[in-house]
Amino acid sequence: MDFGTIQAKLQSGTEYRTMEDFAKDVELIFANCRQFNPPTTYPVNCADAVEKVWKSLWSKAMQKKLQPSEKKSLQGLMNKLVADPM
């Protein structure tokens, strides 16, 4: 799983039936990164940083409905993650 695949699924509008399905794919990215990369390497450090932000934003998203500006902000973050070649 990767952010590009998640973005494609979101754009298709038919891949995610629930918010939990979406969250599982995001969590899978972090798990795969840690499974296939040694600890303290650049990819794992990046996963740690992105996961920290993810957990913060996801908990907020689950507490309330997002406003349109918040949705755009999250989409912008997703676009940046997809565009970053790391």
PDB file of N, CA, C and O in Angstrom:
ATOM      1  N   MET A   1       0.845  -1.174   0.000  1.00  0.00           N
ATOM      2  CA  MET A   1       0.000   0.000   0.000  1.00  0.00           C
ATOM      3  C   MET A   1       0.889   1.235   0.000  1.00  0.00           C
ATOM      4  O   MET A   1       1.951   1.230   0.608  1.00  0.00           O
ATOM      5  N   ASP A   2       0.438   2.283  -0.674  1.00  0.00           N
ATOM      6  CA  ASP A   2       1.155   3.550  -0.708  1.00  0.00           C
ATOM      7  C   ASP A   2       0.150   4.692  -0.843  1.00  0.00           C
ATOM      8  O   ASP A   2      -1.020   4.457  -1.121  1.00  0.00           O
ATOM      9  N   PHE A   3       0.634   5.911  -0.628  1.00  0.00           N
ATOM     10  CA  PHE A   3      -0.272   7.069  -0.664  1.00  0.00           C
ATOM     11  C   PHE A   3      -0.846   7.308  -2.058  1.00  0.00           C
ATOM     12  O   PHE A   3      -1.967   7.788  -2.186  1.00  0.00           O
ATOM     13  N   GLY A   4      -0.098   6.961  -3.091  1.00  0.00           N
ATOM     14  CA  GLY A   4      -0.622   7.105  -4.452  1.00  0.00           C
ATOM     15  C   GLY A   4      -1.826   6.210  -4.693  1.00  0.00           C
ATOM     16  O   GLY A   4      -2.806   6.615  -5.320  1.00  0.00           O
ATOM     17  N   THR A   5      -1.764   4.988  -4.181  1.00  0.00           N
ATOM     18  CA  THR A   5      -2.883   4.060  -4.317  1.00  0.00           C
ATOM     19  C   THR A   5      -4.087   4.560  -3.533  1.00  0.00           C
ATOM     20  O   THR A   5      -5.227   4.500  -4.018  1.00  0.00           O
ATOM     21  N   ILE A   6      -3.839   5.072  -2.334  1.00  0.00           N
ATOM     22  CA  ILE A   6      -4.939   5.626  -1.538  1.00  0.00           C
ATOM     23  C   ILE A   6      -5.576   6.798  -2.276  1.00  0.00           C
ATOM     24  O   ILE A   6      -6.801   6.909  -2.350  1.00  0.00           O
ATOM     25  N   GLN A   7      -4.763   7.665  -2.841  1.00  0.00           N
ATOM     26  CA  GLN A   7      -5.300   8.809  -3.571  1.00  0.00           C
ATOM     27  C   GLN A   7      -6.156   8.343  -4.750  1.00  0.00           C
ATOM     28  O   GLN A   7      -7.241   8.870  -4.981  1.00  0.00           O
ATOM     29  N   ALA A   8      -5.681   7.334  -5.477  1.00  0.00           N
ATOM     30  CA  ALA A   8      -6.451   6.811  -6.612  1.00  0.00           C
ATOM     31  C   ALA A   8      -7.785   6.230  -6.136  1.00  0.00           C
ATOM     32  O   ALA A   8      -8.824   6.429  -6.777  1.00  0.00           O
ATOM     33  N   LYS A   9      -7.754   5.528  -5.012  1.00  0.00           N
ATOM     34  CA  LYS A   9      -8.988   4.975  -4.465  1.00  0.00           C
ATOM     35  C   LYS A   9      -9.958   6.087  -4.058  1.00  0.00           C
ATOM     36  O   LYS A   9     -11.158   5.987  -4.274  1.00  0.00           O
ATOM     37  N   LEU A  10      -9.437   7.141  -3.467  1.00  0.00           N
ATOM     38  CA  LEU A  10     -10.284   8.259  -3.069  1.00  0.00           C
ATOM     39  C   LEU A  10     -10.886   8.953  -4.292  1.00  0.00           C
ATOM     40  O   LEU A  10     -12.062   9.319  -4.292  1.00  0.00           O
ATOM     41  N   GLN A  11     -10.082   9.125  -5.317  1.00  0.00           N
ATOM     42  CA  GLN A  11     -10.571   9.810  -6.514  1.00  0.00           C
ATOM     43  C   GLN A  11     -11.609   8.980  -7.255  1.00  0.00           C
ATOM     44  O   GLN A  11     -12.508   9.530  -7.875  1.00  0.00           O
ATOM     45  N   SER A  12     -11.495   7.651  -7.171  1.00  0.00           N
ATOM     46  CA  SER A  12     -12.483   6.806  -7.857  1.00  0.00           C
ATOM     47  C   SER A  12     -13.845   6.911  -7.176  1.00  0.00           C
ATOM     48  O   SER A  12     -14.874   6.736  -7.815  1.00  0.00           O
ATOM     49  N   GLY A  13     -13.815   7.184  -5.876  1.00  0.00           N
ATOM     50  CA  GLY A  13     -15.058   7.351  -5.142  1.00  0.00           C
ATOM     51  C   GLY A  13     -15.814   6.070  -4.846  1.00  0.00           C
ATOM     52  O   GLY A  13     -16.895   6.106  -4.273  1.00  0.00           O
ATOM     53  N   THR A  14     -15.262   4.945  -5.231  1.00  0.00           N
ATOM     54  CA  THR A  14     -15.970   3.686  -5.026  1.00  0.00           C
ATOM     55  C   THR A  14     -15.182   2.663  -4.205  1.00  0.00           C
ATOM     56  O   THR A  14     -15.714   1.608  -3.877  1.00  0.00           O
ATOM     57  N   GLU A  15     -13.952   2.953  -3.883  1.00  0.00           N
ATOM     58  CA  GLU A  15     -13.093   1.964  -3.236  1.00  0.00           C
ATOM     59  C   GLU A  15     -13.303   1.853  -1.729  1.00  0.00           C
ATOM     60  O   GLU A  15     -13.173   0.777  -1.166  1.00  0.00           O
ATOM     61  N   TYR A  16     -13.568   2.961  -1.065  1.00  0.00           N
ATOM     62  CA  TYR A  16     -13.705   2.945   0.388  1.00  0.00           C
ATOM     63  C   TYR A  16     -15.178   3.009   0.768  1.00  0.00           C
ATOM     64  O   TYR A  16     -15.841   4.006   0.535  1.00  0.00           O
ATOM     65  N   ARG A  17     -15.650   1.943   1.392  1.00  0.00           N
ATOM     66  CA  ARG A  17     -17.048   1.906   1.822  1.00  0.00           C
ATOM     67  C   ARG A  17     -17.227   2.568   3.180  1.00  0.00           C
ATOM     68  O   ARG A  17     -18.300   3.062   3.494  1.00  0.00           O
ATOM     69  N   THR A  18     -16.162   2.529   4.008  1.00  0.00           N
ATOM     70  CA  THR A  18     -16.245   3.115   5.344  1.00  0.00           C
ATOM     71  C   THR A  18     -14.970   3.890   5.645  1.00  0.00           C
ATOM     72  O   THR A  18     -13.935   3.694   4.995  1.00  0.00           O
ATOM     73  N   MET A  19     -15.053   4.724   6.654  1.00  0.00           N
ATOM     74  CA  MET A  19     -13.872   5.462   7.105  1.00  0.00           C
ATOM     75  C   MET A  19     -12.825   4.491   7.648  1.00  0.00           C
ATOM     76  O   MET A  19     -11.633   4.713   7.522  1.00  0.00           O
ATOM     77  N   GLU A  20     -13.281   3.405   8.235  1.00  0.00           N
ATOM     78  CA  GLU A  20     -12.365   2.411   8.779  1.00  0.00           C
ATOM     79  C   GLU A  20     -11.556   1.736   7.673  1.00  0.00           C
ATOM     80  O   GLU A  20     -10.381   1.423   7.859  1.00  0.00           O
ATOM     81  N   ASP A  21     -12.168   1.520   6.511  1.00  0.00           N
ATOM     82  CA  ASP A  21     -11.441   0.946   5.374  1.00  0.00           C
ATOM     83  C   ASP A  21     -10.294   1.870   4.959  1.00  0.00           C
ATOM     84  O   ASP A  21      -9.191   1.412   4.672  1.00  0.00           O
ATOM     85  N   PHE A  22     -10.585   3.151   4.918  1.00  0.00           N
ATOM     86  CA  PHE A  22      -9.557   4.137   4.589  1.00  0.00           C
ATOM     87  C   PHE A  22      -8.439   4.108   5.630  1.00  0.00           C
ATOM     88  O   PHE A  22      -7.254   4.045   5.295  1.00  0.00           O
ATOM     89  N   ALA A  23      -8.812   4.120   6.896  1.00  0.00           N
ATOM     90  CA  ALA A  23      -7.826   4.130   7.980  1.00  0.00           C
ATOM     91  C   ALA A  23      -6.951   2.877   7.942  1.00  0.00           C
ATOM     92  O   ALA A  23      -5.743   2.948   8.196  1.00  0.00           O
ATOM     93  N   LYS A  24      -7.539   1.734   7.615  1.00  0.00           N
ATOM     94  CA  LYS A  24      -6.764   0.490   7.530  1.00  0.00           C
ATOM     95  C   LYS A  24      -5.674   0.591   6.472  1.00  0.00           C
ATOM     96  O   LYS A  24      -4.556   0.114   6.676  1.00  0.00           O
ATOM     97  N   ASP A  25      -5.977   1.199   5.338  1.00  0.00           N
ATOM     98  CA  ASP A  25      -4.970   1.350   4.292  1.00  0.00           C
ATOM     99  C   ASP A  25      -3.842   2.280   4.741  1.00  0.00           C
ATOM    100  O   ASP A  25      -2.668   2.013   4.464  1.00  0.00           O
ATOM    101  N   VAL A  26      -4.192   3.366   5.418  1.00  0.00           N
ATOM    102  CA  VAL A  26      -3.162   4.282   5.907  1.00  0.00           C
ATOM    103  C   VAL A  26      -2.271   3.563   6.915  1.00  0.00           C
ATOM    104  O   VAL A  26      -1.035   3.629   6.841  1.00  0.00           O
ATOM    105  N   GLU A  27      -2.881   2.850   7.845  1.00  0.00           N
ATOM    106  CA  GLU A  27      -2.110   2.113   8.850  1.00  0.00           C
ATOM    107  C   GLU A  27      -1.246   1.032   8.192  1.00  0.00           C
ATOM    108  O   GLU A  27      -0.144   0.744   8.665  1.00  0.00           O
ATOM    109  N   LEU A  28      -1.728   0.451   7.108  1.00  0.00           N
ATOM    110  CA  LEU A  28      -0.961  -0.561   6.388  1.00  0.00           C
ATOM    111  C   LEU A  28       0.326   0.033   5.812  1.00  0.00           C
ATOM    112  O   LEU A  28       1.368  -0.640   5.779  1.00  0.00           O
ATOM    113  N   ILE A  29       0.270   1.273   5.375  1.00  0.00           N
ATOM    114  CA  ILE A  29       1.479   1.930   4.872  1.00  0.00           C
ATOM    115  C   ILE A  29       2.549   1.951   5.957  1.00  0.00           C
ATOM    116  O   ILE A  29       3.715   1.603   5.708  1.00  0.00           O
ATOM    117  N   PHE A  30       2.169   2.352   7.158  1.00  0.00           N
ATOM    118  CA  PHE A  30       3.145   2.433   8.249  1.00  0.00           C
ATOM    119  C   PHE A  30       3.668   1.046   8.622  1.00  0.00           C
ATOM    120  O   PHE A  30       4.870   0.862   8.836  1.00  0.00           O
ATOM    121  N   ALA A  31       2.781   0.078   8.678  1.00  0.00           N
ATOM    122  CA  ALA A  31       3.191  -1.287   9.026  1.00  0.00           C
ATOM    123  C   ALA A  31       4.142  -1.864   7.982  1.00  0.00           C
ATOM    124  O   ALA A  31       5.172  -2.465   8.329  1.00  0.00           O
ATOM    125  N   ASN A  32       3.825  -1.682   6.711  1.00  0.00           N
ATOM    126  CA  ASN A  32       4.687  -2.181   5.645  1.00  0.00           C
ATOM    127  C   ASN A  32       6.054  -1.512   5.681  1.00  0.00           C
ATOM    128  O   ASN A  32       7.080  -2.164   5.484  1.00  0.00           O
ATOM    129  N   CYS A  33       6.069  -0.233   5.926  1.00  0.00           N
ATOM    130  CA  CYS A  33       7.332   0.495   5.986  1.00  0.00           C
ATOM    131  C   CYS A  33       8.231  -0.096   7.069  1.00  0.00           C
ATOM    132  O   CYS A  33       9.419  -0.334   6.847  1.00  0.00           O
ATOM    133  N   ARG A  34       7.653  -0.352   8.211  1.00  0.00           N
ATOM    134  CA  ARG A  34       8.442  -0.900   9.324  1.00  0.00           C
ATOM    135  C   ARG A  34       8.830  -2.359   9.091  1.00  0.00           C
ATOM    136  O   ARG A  34       9.859  -2.818   9.555  1.00  0.00           O
ATOM    137  N   GLN A  35       7.999  -3.075   8.354  1.00  0.00           N
ATOM    138  CA  GLN A  35       8.307  -4.479   8.085  1.00  0.00           C
ATOM    139  C   GLN A  35       9.465  -4.614   7.096  1.00  0.00           C
ATOM    140  O   GLN A  35      10.282  -5.528   7.222  1.00  0.00           O
ATOM    141  N   PHE A  36       9.538  -3.722   6.125  1.00  0.00           N
ATOM    142  CA  PHE A  36      10.511  -3.875   5.046  1.00  0.00           C
ATOM    143  C   PHE A  36      11.715  -2.947   5.144  1.00  0.00           C
ATOM    144  O   PHE A  36      12.558  -2.948   4.240  1.00  0.00           O
ATOM    145  N   ASN A  37      11.811  -2.157   6.213  1.00  0.00           N
ATOM    146  CA  ASN A  37      12.947  -1.258   6.400  1.00  0.00           C
ATOM    147  C   ASN A  37      13.474  -1.407   7.822  1.00  0.00           C
ATOM    148  O   ASN A  37      12.690  -1.520   8.764  1.00  0.00           O
ATOM    149  N   PRO A  38      14.806  -1.367   7.979  1.00  0.00           N
ATOM    150  CA  PRO A  38      15.376  -1.470   9.327  1.00  0.00           C
ATOM    151  C   PRO A  38      15.005  -0.254  10.186  1.00  0.00           C
ATOM    152  O   PRO A  38      14.803   0.845   9.666  1.00  0.00           O
ATOM    153  N   PRO A  39      14.911  -0.458  11.492  1.00  0.00           N
ATOM    154  CA  PRO A  39      14.612   0.665  12.396  1.00  0.00           C
ATOM    155  C   PRO A  39      15.642   1.783  12.245  1.00  0.00           C
ATOM    156  O   PRO A  39      16.794   1.534  11.877  1.00  0.00           O
ATOM    157  N   THR A  40      15.230   2.986  12.520  1.00  0.00           N
ATOM    158  CA  THR A  40      16.043   4.215  12.494  1.00  0.00           C
ATOM    159  C   THR A  40      16.550   4.598  11.111  1.00  0.00           C
ATOM    160  O   THR A  40      17.354   5.507  10.983  1.00  0.00           O
ATOM    161  N   THR A  41      16.061   3.937  10.051  1.00  0.00           N
ATOM    162  CA  THR A  41      16.430   4.363   8.706  1.00  0.00           C
ATOM    163  C   THR A  41      15.506   5.506   8.271  1.00  0.00           C
ATOM    164  O   THR A  41      14.464   5.755   8.880  1.00  0.00           O
ATOM    165  N   TYR A  42      15.894   6.177   7.202  1.00  0.00           N
ATOM    166  CA  TYR A  42      15.124   7.326   6.721  1.00  0.00           C
ATOM    167  C   TYR A  42      13.657   6.981   6.469  1.00  0.00           C
ATOM    168  O   TYR A  42      12.767   7.715   6.923  1.00  0.00           O
ATOM    169  N   PRO A  43      13.350   5.873   5.765  1.00  0.00           N
ATOM    170  CA  PRO A  43      11.928   5.573   5.534  1.00  0.00           C
ATOM    171  C   PRO A  43      11.139   5.379   6.834  1.00  0.00           C
ATOM    172  O   PRO A  43      10.002   5.836   6.944  1.00  0.00           O
ATOM    173  N   VAL A  44      11.721   4.722   7.804  1.00  0.00           N
ATOM    174  CA  VAL A  44      11.019   4.488   9.067  1.00  0.00           C
ATOM    175  C   VAL A  44      10.870   5.794   9.843  1.00  0.00           C
ATOM    176  O   VAL A  44       9.820   6.059  10.435  1.00  0.00           O
ATOM    177  N   ASN A  45      11.904   6.636   9.814  1.00  0.00           N
ATOM    178  CA  ASN A  45      11.792   7.942  10.469  1.00  0.00           C
ATOM    179  C   ASN A  45      10.682   8.773   9.831  1.00  0.00           C
ATOM    180  O   ASN A  45       9.928   9.452  10.534  1.00  0.00           O
ATOM    181  N   CYS A  46      10.580   8.718   8.509  1.00  0.00           N
ATOM    182  CA  CYS A  46       9.500   9.439   7.811  1.00  0.00           C
ATOM    183  C   CYS A  46       8.142   8.865   8.199  1.00  0.00           C
ATOM    184  O   CYS A  46       7.197   9.619   8.450  1.00  0.00           O
ATOM    185  N   ALA A  47       8.047   7.541   8.245  1.00  0.00           N
ATOM    186  CA  ALA A  47       6.781   6.908   8.639  1.00  0.00           C
ATOM    187  C   ALA A  47       6.386   7.329  10.048  1.00  0.00           C
ATOM    188  O   ALA A  47       5.212   7.610  10.309  1.00  0.00           O
ATOM    189  N   ASP A  48       7.362   7.397  10.948  1.00  0.00           N
ATOM    190  CA  ASP A  48       7.075   7.817  12.323  1.00  0.00           C
ATOM    191  C   ASP A  48       6.502   9.234  12.346  1.00  0.00           C
ATOM    192  O   ASP A  48       5.519   9.509  13.035  1.00  0.00           O
ATOM    193  N   ALA A  49       7.116  10.127  11.574  1.00  0.00           N
ATOM    194  CA  ALA A  49       6.678  11.526  11.554  1.00  0.00           C
ATOM    195  C   ALA A  49       5.285  11.659  10.952  1.00  0.00           C
ATOM    196  O   ALA A  49       4.417  12.353  11.491  1.00  0.00           O
ATOM    197  N   VAL A  50       5.055  10.991   9.831  1.00  0.00           N
ATOM    198  CA  VAL A  50       3.749  11.078   9.170  1.00  0.00           C
ATOM    199  C   VAL A  50       2.675  10.405  10.025  1.00  0.00           C
ATOM    200  O   VAL A  50       1.557  10.910  10.142  1.00  0.00           O
ATOM    201  N   GLU A  51       3.015   9.301  10.660  1.00  0.00           N
ATOM    202  CA  GLU A  51       2.042   8.609  11.506  1.00  0.00           C
ATOM    203  C   GLU A  51       1.627   9.472  12.695  1.00  0.00           C
ATOM    204  O   GLU A  51       0.454   9.479  13.078  1.00  0.00           O
ATOM    205  N   LYS A  52       2.559  10.212  13.245  1.00  0.00           N
ATOM    206  CA  LYS A  52       2.234  11.103  14.363  1.00  0.00           C
ATOM    207  C   LYS A  52       1.188  12.136  13.934  1.00  0.00           C
ATOM    208  O   LYS A  52       0.202  12.371  14.636  1.00  0.00           O
ATOM    209  N   VAL A  53       1.400  12.731  12.767  1.00  0.00           N
ATOM    210  CA  VAL A  53       0.442  13.705  12.241  1.00  0.00           C
ATOM    211  C   VAL A  53      -0.878  13.009  11.919  1.00  0.00           C
ATOM    212  O   VAL A  53      -1.959  13.514  12.236  1.00  0.00           O
ATOM    213  N   TRP A  54      -0.800  11.843  11.302  1.00  0.00           N
ATOM    214  CA  TRP A  54      -1.998  11.080  10.953  1.00  0.00           C
ATOM    215  C   TRP A  54      -2.870  10.828  12.182  1.00  0.00           C
ATOM    216  O   TRP A  54      -4.070  11.056  12.160  1.00  0.00           O
ATOM    217  N   LYS A  55      -2.257  10.334  13.237  1.00  0.00           N
ATOM    218  CA  LYS A  55      -3.030  10.005  14.437  1.00  0.00           C
ATOM    219  C   LYS A  55      -3.710  11.236  15.022  1.00  0.00           C
ATOM    220  O   LYS A  55      -4.859  11.168  15.460  1.00  0.00           O
ATOM    221  N   SER A  56      -3.017  12.356  14.990  1.00  0.00           N
ATOM    222  CA  SER A  56      -3.595  13.593  15.503  1.00  0.00           C
ATOM    223  C   SER A  56      -4.786  14.040  14.657  1.00  0.00           C
ATOM    224  O   SER A  56      -5.860  14.341  15.178  1.00  0.00           O
ATOM    225  N   LEU A  57      -4.593  14.066  13.344  1.00  0.00           N
ATOM    226  CA  LEU A  57      -5.663  14.521  12.444  1.00  0.00           C
ATOM    227  C   LEU A  57      -6.814  13.528  12.393  1.00  0.00           C
ATOM    228  O   LEU A  57      -7.984  13.923  12.345  1.00  0.00           O
ATOM    229  N   TRP A  58      -6.509  12.245  12.408  1.00  0.00           N
ATOM    230  CA  TRP A  58      -7.559  11.240  12.309  1.00  0.00           C
ATOM    231  C   TRP A  58      -8.458  11.275  13.540  1.00  0.00           C
ATOM    232  O   TRP A  58      -9.674  11.166  13.424  1.00  0.00           O
ATOM    233  N   SER A  59      -7.855  11.444  14.707  1.00  0.00           N
ATOM    234  CA  SER A  59      -8.681  11.493  15.913  1.00  0.00           C
ATOM    235  C   SER A  59      -9.615  12.704  15.875  1.00  0.00           C
ATOM    236  O   SER A  59     -10.767  12.617  16.288  1.00  0.00           O
ATOM    237  N   LYS A  60      -9.133  13.817  15.343  1.00  0.00           N
ATOM    238  CA  LYS A  60      -9.989  14.998  15.205  1.00  0.00           C
ATOM    239  C   LYS A  60     -11.106  14.745  14.195  1.00  0.00           C
ATOM    240  O   LYS A  60     -12.246  15.146  14.403  1.00  0.00           O
ATOM    241  N   ALA A  61     -10.762  14.083  13.107  1.00  0.00           N
ATOM    242  CA  ALA A  61     -11.754  13.805  12.068  1.00  0.00           C
ATOM    243  C   ALA A  61     -12.849  12.882  12.586  1.00  0.00           C
ATOM    244  O   ALA A  61     -14.008  12.997  12.191  1.00  0.00           O
ATOM    245  N   MET A  62     -12.499  11.977  13.474  1.00  0.00           N
ATOM    246  CA  MET A  62     -13.480  11.044  14.013  1.00  0.00           C
ATOM    247  C   MET A  62     -14.356  11.679  15.090  1.00  0.00           C
ATOM    248  O   MET A  62     -15.433  11.192  15.386  1.00  0.00           O
ATOM    249  N   GLN A  63     -13.910  12.795  15.648  1.00  0.00           N
ATOM    250  CA  GLN A  63     -14.683  13.471  16.687  1.00  0.00           C
ATOM    251  C   GLN A  63     -15.803  14.324  16.114  1.00  0.00           C
ATOM    252  O   GLN A  63     -16.802  14.571  16.770  1.00  0.00           O
ATOM    253  N   LYS A  64     -15.635  14.809  14.907  1.00  0.00           N
ATOM    254  CA  LYS A  64     -16.631  15.702  14.342  1.00  0.00           C
ATOM    255  C   LYS A  64     -16.598  15.611  12.829  1.00  0.00           C
ATOM    256  O   LYS A  64     -15.668  15.091  12.242  1.00  0.00           O
ATOM    257  N   LYS A  65     -17.625  16.171  12.225  1.00  0.00           N
ATOM    258  CA  LYS A  65     -17.608  16.271  10.770  1.00  0.00           C
ATOM    259  C   LYS A  65     -16.653  17.389  10.381  1.00  0.00           C
ATOM    260  O   LYS A  65     -16.618  18.431  11.021  1.00  0.00           O
ATOM    261  N   LEU A  66     -15.904  17.136   9.322  1.00  0.00           N
ATOM    262  CA  LEU A  66     -14.950  18.136   8.865  1.00  0.00           C
ATOM    263  C   LEU A  66     -15.644  19.207   8.044  1.00  0.00           C
ATOM    264  O   LEU A  66     -16.544  18.923   7.257  1.00  0.00           O
ATOM    265  N   GLN A  67     -15.192  20.417   8.229  1.00  0.00           N
ATOM    266  CA  GLN A  67     -15.663  21.529   7.420  1.00  0.00           C
ATOM    267  C   GLN A  67     -15.014  21.427   6.038  1.00  0.00           C
ATOM    268  O   GLN A  67     -13.961  20.807   5.888  1.00  0.00           O
ATOM    269  N   PRO A  68     -15.605  22.040   5.021  1.00  0.00           N
ATOM    270  CA  PRO A  68     -15.017  21.983   3.678  1.00  0.00           C
ATOM    271  C   PRO A  68     -13.556  22.441   3.651  1.00  0.00           C
ATOM    272  O   PRO A  68     -12.734  21.838   2.962  1.00  0.00           O
ATOM    273  N   SER A  69     -13.221  23.473   4.397  1.00  0.00           N
ATOM    274  CA  SER A  69     -11.832  23.948   4.399  1.00  0.00           C
ATOM    275  C   SER A  69     -10.891  22.914   5.016  1.00  0.00           C
ATOM    276  O   SER A  69      -9.760  22.742   4.575  1.00  0.00           O
ATOM    277  N   GLU A  70     -11.382  22.185   6.022  1.00  0.00           N
ATOM    278  CA  GLU A  70     -10.572  21.138   6.639  1.00  0.00           C
ATOM    279  C   GLU A  70     -10.374  19.962   5.680  1.00  0.00           C
ATOM    280  O   GLU A  70      -9.298  19.377   5.612  1.00  0.00           O
ATOM    281  N   LYS A  71     -11.418  19.639   4.938  1.00  0.00           N
ATOM    282  CA  LYS A  71     -11.308  18.572   3.948  1.00  0.00           C
ATOM    283  C   LYS A  71     -10.279  18.943   2.885  1.00  0.00           C
ATOM    284  O   LYS A  71      -9.464  18.118   2.480  1.00  0.00           O
ATOM    285  N   LYS A  72     -10.324  20.197   2.428  1.00  0.00           N
ATOM    286  CA  LYS A  72      -9.363  20.652   1.421  1.00  0.00           C
ATOM    287  C   LYS A  72      -7.945  20.600   1.977  1.00  0.00           C
ATOM    288  O   LYS A  72      -7.004  20.232   1.282  1.00  0.00           O
ATOM    289  N   SER A  73      -7.793  20.960   3.233  1.00  0.00           N
ATOM    290  CA  SER A  73      -6.482  20.921   3.867  1.00  0.00           C
ATOM    291  C   SER A  73      -5.937  19.498   3.916  1.00  0.00           C
ATOM    292  O   SER A  73      -4.767  19.257   3.611  1.00  0.00           O
ATOM    293  N   LEU A  74      -6.778  18.546   4.292  1.00  0.00           N
ATOM    294  CA  LEU A  74      -6.350  17.149   4.336  1.00  0.00           C
ATOM    295  C   LEU A  74      -6.030  16.628   2.933  1.00  0.00           C
ATOM    296  O   LEU A  74      -5.070  15.891   2.741  1.00  0.00           O
ATOM    297  N   GLN A  75      -6.819  17.031   1.951  1.00  0.00           N
ATOM    298  CA  GLN A  75      -6.547  16.615   0.573  1.00  0.00           C
ATOM    299  C   GLN A  75      -5.231  17.211   0.102  1.00  0.00           C
ATOM    300  O   GLN A  75      -4.453  16.552  -0.579  1.00  0.00           O
ATOM    301  N   GLY A  76      -4.963  18.457   0.483  1.00  0.00           N
ATOM    302  CA  GLY A  76      -3.691  19.081   0.127  1.00  0.00           C
ATOM    303  C   GLY A  76      -2.518  18.334   0.727  1.00  0.00           C
ATOM    304  O   GLY A  76      -1.482  18.127   0.071  1.00  0.00           O
ATOM    305  N   LEU A  77      -2.662  17.902   1.971  1.00  0.00           N
ATOM    306  CA  LEU A  77      -1.611  17.118   2.623  1.00  0.00           C
ATOM    307  C   LEU A  77      -1.405  15.811   1.884  1.00  0.00           C
ATOM    308  O   LEU A  77      -0.267  15.394   1.632  1.00  0.00           O
ATOM    309  N   MET A  78      -2.480  15.150   1.506  1.00  0.00           N
ATOM    310  CA  MET A  78      -2.377  13.887   0.763  1.00  0.00           C
ATOM    311  C   MET A  78      -1.662  14.104  -0.572  1.00  0.00           C
ATOM    312  O   MET A  78      -0.793  13.332  -0.959  1.00  0.00           O
ATOM    313  N   ASN A  79      -1.990  15.188  -1.262  1.00  0.00           N
ATOM    314  CA  ASN A  79      -1.349  15.483  -2.539  1.00  0.00           C
ATOM    315  C   ASN A  79       0.149  15.709  -2.366  1.00  0.00           C
ATOM    316  O   ASN A  79       0.950  15.264  -3.190  1.00  0.00           O
ATOM    317  N   LYS A  80       0.549  16.400  -1.290  1.00  0.00           N
ATOM    318  CA  LYS A  80       1.966  16.618  -1.031  1.00  0.00           C
ATOM    319  C   LYS A  80       2.688  15.307  -0.756  1.00  0.00           C
ATOM    320  O   LYS A  80       3.797  15.086  -1.210  1.00  0.00           O
ATOM    321  N   LEU A  81       2.043  14.426   0.018  1.00  0.00           N
ATOM    322  CA  LEU A  81       2.657  13.123   0.306  1.00  0.00           C
ATOM    323  C   LEU A  81       2.837  12.298  -0.949  1.00  0.00           C
ATOM    324  O   LEU A  81       3.840  11.620  -1.127  1.00  0.00           O
ATOM    325  N   VAL A  82       1.868  12.358  -1.848  1.00  0.00           N
ATOM    326  CA  VAL A  82       1.958  11.611  -3.087  1.00  0.00           C
ATOM    327  C   VAL A  82       3.041  12.201  -3.992  1.00  0.00           C
ATOM    328  O   VAL A  82       3.794  11.459  -4.633  1.00  0.00           O
ATOM    329  N   ALA A  83       3.164  13.507  -4.023  1.00  0.00           N
ATOM    330  CA  ALA A  83       4.111  14.170  -4.915  1.00  0.00           C
ATOM    331  C   ALA A  83       5.555  14.080  -4.438  1.00  0.00           C
ATOM    332  O   ALA A  83       6.482  14.157  -5.244  1.00  0.00           O
ATOM    333  N   ASP A  84       5.776  13.911  -3.147  1.00  0.00           N
ATOM    334  CA  ASP A  84       7.129  13.880  -2.597  1.00  0.00           C
ATOM    335  C   ASP A  84       7.818  12.582  -3.009  1.00  0.00           C
ATOM    336  O   ASP A  84       7.383  11.497  -2.632  1.00  0.00           O
ATOM    337  N   PRO A  85       8.922  12.655  -3.787  1.00  0.00           N
ATOM    338  CA  PRO A  85       9.572  11.444  -4.280  1.00  0.00           C
ATOM    339  C   PRO A  85      10.327  10.649  -3.227  1.00  0.00           C
ATOM    340  O   PRO A  85      10.674   9.520  -3.431  1.00  0.00           O
ATOM    341  N   MET A  86      10.576  11.239  -2.048  1.00  0.00           N
ATOM    342  CA  MET A  86      11.363  10.605  -0.990  1.00  0.00           C
ATOM    343  C   MET A  86      12.367   9.702  -1.598  1.00  0.00           C
ATOM    344  O   MET A  86      12.722   8.693  -1.468  1.00  0.00           O
TER     345      MET A  86
END
